[in-house]
PDB file of C-alpha atoms in Angstrom:
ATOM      1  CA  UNK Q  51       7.798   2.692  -0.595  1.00  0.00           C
ATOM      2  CA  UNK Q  52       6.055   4.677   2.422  1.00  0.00           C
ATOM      3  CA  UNK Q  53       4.793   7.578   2.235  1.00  0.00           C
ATOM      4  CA  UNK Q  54       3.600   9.816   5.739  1.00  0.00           C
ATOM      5  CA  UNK Q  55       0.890  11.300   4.630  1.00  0.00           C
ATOM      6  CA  UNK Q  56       0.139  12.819   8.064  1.00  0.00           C
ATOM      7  CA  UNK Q  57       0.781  16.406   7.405  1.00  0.00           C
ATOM      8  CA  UNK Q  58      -1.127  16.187   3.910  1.00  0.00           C
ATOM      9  CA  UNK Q  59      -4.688  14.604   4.838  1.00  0.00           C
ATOM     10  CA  UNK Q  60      -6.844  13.614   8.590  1.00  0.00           C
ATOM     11  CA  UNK Q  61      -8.065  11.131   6.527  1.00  0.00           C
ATOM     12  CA  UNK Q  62      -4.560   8.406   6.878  1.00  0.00           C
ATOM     13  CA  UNK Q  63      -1.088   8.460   8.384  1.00  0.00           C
ATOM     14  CA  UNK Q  64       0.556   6.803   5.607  1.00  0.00           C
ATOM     15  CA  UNK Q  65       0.376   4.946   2.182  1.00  0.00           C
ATOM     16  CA  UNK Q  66       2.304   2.088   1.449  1.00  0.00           C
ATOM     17  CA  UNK Q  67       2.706   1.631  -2.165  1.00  0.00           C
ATOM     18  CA  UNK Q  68       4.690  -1.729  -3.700  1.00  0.00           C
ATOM     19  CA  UNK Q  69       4.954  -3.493  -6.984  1.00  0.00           C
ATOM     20  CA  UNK Q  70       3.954  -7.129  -7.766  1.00  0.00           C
ATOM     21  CA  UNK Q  71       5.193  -9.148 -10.915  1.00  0.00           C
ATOM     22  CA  UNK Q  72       2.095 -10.942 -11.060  1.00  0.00           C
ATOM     23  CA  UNK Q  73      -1.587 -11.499 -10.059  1.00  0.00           C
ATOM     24  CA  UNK Q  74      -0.224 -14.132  -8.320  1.00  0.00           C
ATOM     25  CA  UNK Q  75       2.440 -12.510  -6.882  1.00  0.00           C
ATOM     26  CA  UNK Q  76      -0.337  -9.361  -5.916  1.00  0.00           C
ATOM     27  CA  UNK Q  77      -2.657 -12.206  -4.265  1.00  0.00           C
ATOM     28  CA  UNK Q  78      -0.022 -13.536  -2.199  1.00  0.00           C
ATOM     29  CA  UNK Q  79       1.838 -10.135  -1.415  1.00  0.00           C
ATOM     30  CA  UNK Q  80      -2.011  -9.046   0.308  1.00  0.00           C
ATOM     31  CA  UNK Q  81      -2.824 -12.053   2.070  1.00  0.00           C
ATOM     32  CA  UNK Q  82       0.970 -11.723   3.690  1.00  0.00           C
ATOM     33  CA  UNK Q  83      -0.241  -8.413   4.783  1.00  0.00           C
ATOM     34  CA  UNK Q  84      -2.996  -9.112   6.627  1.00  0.00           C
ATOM     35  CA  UNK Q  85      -2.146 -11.521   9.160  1.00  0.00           C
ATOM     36  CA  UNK Q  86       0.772  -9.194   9.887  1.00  0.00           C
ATOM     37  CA  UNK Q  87      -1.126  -5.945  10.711  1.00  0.00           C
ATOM     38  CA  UNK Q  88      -3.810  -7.393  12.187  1.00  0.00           C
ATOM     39  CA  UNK Q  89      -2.301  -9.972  14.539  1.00  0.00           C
ATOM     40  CA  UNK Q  90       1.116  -8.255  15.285  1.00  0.00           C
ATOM     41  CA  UNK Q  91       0.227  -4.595  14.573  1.00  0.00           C
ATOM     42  CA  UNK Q  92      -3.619  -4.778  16.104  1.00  0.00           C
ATOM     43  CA  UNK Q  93      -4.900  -3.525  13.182  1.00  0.00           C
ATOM     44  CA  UNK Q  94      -8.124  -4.383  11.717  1.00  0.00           C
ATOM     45  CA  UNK Q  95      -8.472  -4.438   7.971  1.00  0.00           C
ATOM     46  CA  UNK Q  96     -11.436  -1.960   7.051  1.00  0.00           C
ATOM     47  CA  UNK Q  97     -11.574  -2.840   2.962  1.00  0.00           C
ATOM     48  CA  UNK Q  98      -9.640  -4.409   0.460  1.00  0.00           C
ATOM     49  CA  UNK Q  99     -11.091  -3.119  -3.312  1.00  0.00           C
ATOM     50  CA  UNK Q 100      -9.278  -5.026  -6.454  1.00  0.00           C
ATOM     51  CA  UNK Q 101      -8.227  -8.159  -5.378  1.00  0.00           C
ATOM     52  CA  UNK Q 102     -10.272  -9.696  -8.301  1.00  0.00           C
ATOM     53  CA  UNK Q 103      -9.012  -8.168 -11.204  1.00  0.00           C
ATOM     54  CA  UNK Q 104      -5.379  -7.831  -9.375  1.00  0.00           C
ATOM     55  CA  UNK Q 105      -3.933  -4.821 -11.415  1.00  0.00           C
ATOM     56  CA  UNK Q 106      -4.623  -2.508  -8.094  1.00  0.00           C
ATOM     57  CA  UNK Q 107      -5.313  -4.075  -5.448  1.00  0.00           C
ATOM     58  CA  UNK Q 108      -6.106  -1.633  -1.905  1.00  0.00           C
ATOM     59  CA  UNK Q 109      -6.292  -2.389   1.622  1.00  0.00           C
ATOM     60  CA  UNK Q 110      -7.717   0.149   4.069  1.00  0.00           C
ATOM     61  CA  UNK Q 111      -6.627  -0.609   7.328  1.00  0.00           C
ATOM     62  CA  UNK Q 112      -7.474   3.255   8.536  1.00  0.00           C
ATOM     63  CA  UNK Q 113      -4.362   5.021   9.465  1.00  0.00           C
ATOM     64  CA  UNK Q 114      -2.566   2.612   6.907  1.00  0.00           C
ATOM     65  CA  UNK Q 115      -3.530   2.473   2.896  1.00  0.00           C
ATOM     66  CA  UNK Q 116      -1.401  -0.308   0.939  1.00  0.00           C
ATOM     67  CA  UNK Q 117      -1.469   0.199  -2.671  1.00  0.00           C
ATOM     68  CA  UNK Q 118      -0.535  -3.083  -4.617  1.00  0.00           C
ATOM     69  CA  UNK Q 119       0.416  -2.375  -8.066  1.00  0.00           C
ATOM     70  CA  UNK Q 120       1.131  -4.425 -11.189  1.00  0.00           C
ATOM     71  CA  UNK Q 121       4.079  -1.996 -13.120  1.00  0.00           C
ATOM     72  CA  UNK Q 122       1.887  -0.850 -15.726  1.00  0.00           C
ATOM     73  CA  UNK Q 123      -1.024   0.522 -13.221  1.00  0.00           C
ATOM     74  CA  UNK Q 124       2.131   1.857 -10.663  1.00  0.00           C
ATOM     75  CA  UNK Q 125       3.316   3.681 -14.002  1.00  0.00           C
ATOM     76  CA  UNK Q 126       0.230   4.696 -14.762  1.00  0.00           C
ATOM     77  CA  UNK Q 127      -1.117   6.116 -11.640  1.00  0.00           C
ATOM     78  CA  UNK Q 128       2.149   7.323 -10.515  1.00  0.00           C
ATOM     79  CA  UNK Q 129       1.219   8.132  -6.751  1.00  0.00           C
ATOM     80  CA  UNK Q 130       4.704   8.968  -5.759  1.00  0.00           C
ATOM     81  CA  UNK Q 131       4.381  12.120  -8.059  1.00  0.00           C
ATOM     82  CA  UNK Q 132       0.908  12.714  -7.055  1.00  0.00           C
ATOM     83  CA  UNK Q 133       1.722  12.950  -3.469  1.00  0.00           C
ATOM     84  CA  UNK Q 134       5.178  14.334  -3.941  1.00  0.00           C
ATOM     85  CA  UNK Q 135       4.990  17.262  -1.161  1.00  0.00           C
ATOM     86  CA  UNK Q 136       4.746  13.751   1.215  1.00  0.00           C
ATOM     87  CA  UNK Q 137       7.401  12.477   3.209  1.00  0.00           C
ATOM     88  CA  UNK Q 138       9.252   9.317   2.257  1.00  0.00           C
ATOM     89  CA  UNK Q 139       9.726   7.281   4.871  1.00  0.00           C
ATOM     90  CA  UNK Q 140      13.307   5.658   5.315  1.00  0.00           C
ATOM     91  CA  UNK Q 141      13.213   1.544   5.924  1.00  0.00           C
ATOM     92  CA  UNK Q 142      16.526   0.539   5.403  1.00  0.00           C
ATOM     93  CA  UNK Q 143      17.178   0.347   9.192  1.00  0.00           C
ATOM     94  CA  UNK Q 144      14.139  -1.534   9.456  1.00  0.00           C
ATOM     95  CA  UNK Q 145      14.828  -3.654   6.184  1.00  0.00           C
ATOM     96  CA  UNK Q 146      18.258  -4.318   7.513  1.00  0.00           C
ATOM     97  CA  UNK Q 147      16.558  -6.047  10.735  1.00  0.00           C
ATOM     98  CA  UNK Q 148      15.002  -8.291   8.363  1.00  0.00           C
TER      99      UNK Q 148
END
């Protein structure tokens, strides 16, 4: 899920918030990220907070905030429902390029 976040905070454009079966699964889902937004996208990763214990894992690229959850933390935090007045950004064009 994507959330714009822009009319919300000047802190970040948007959160990116996904779900991860496993700490292995978590692990591998962030290290795809990275090469991805920093070689294609040009952007530079600013912090990553988590990784170790792999229940939350965050990476700060700026303007971009990925939120890697295990279920139970997801549940638990629930940041769609936190952030609800956001805007949910649509990806199935984007999904459908795939």
């Amino acid at each position: 899920m994507v959330l714009d976040m822009r009319k919300l905070t000047a802190i970040f454009h948007y959160f990116v918030i996904a779900t991860g079966s496993s700490r292995r699964q978590l692990h591998a889902m962030s290290e795809e990220i990275d090469p991805v937004l920093e070689d294609v996208m040009g952007d530079r990763r600013l912090n990553i907070e988590g990784y170790s214990e792999s229940r939350w894992i965050v990476l700060d690229y700026g303007t971009v905030v990925v939120h890697l959850f295990d279920q139970e933390t997801r549940a638990y935090y629930d940041l769609e429902n936190l952030w609800a007045e956001s805007l949910q950004v649509d990806l199935t064009d984007t999904l459908a390029a795939v």
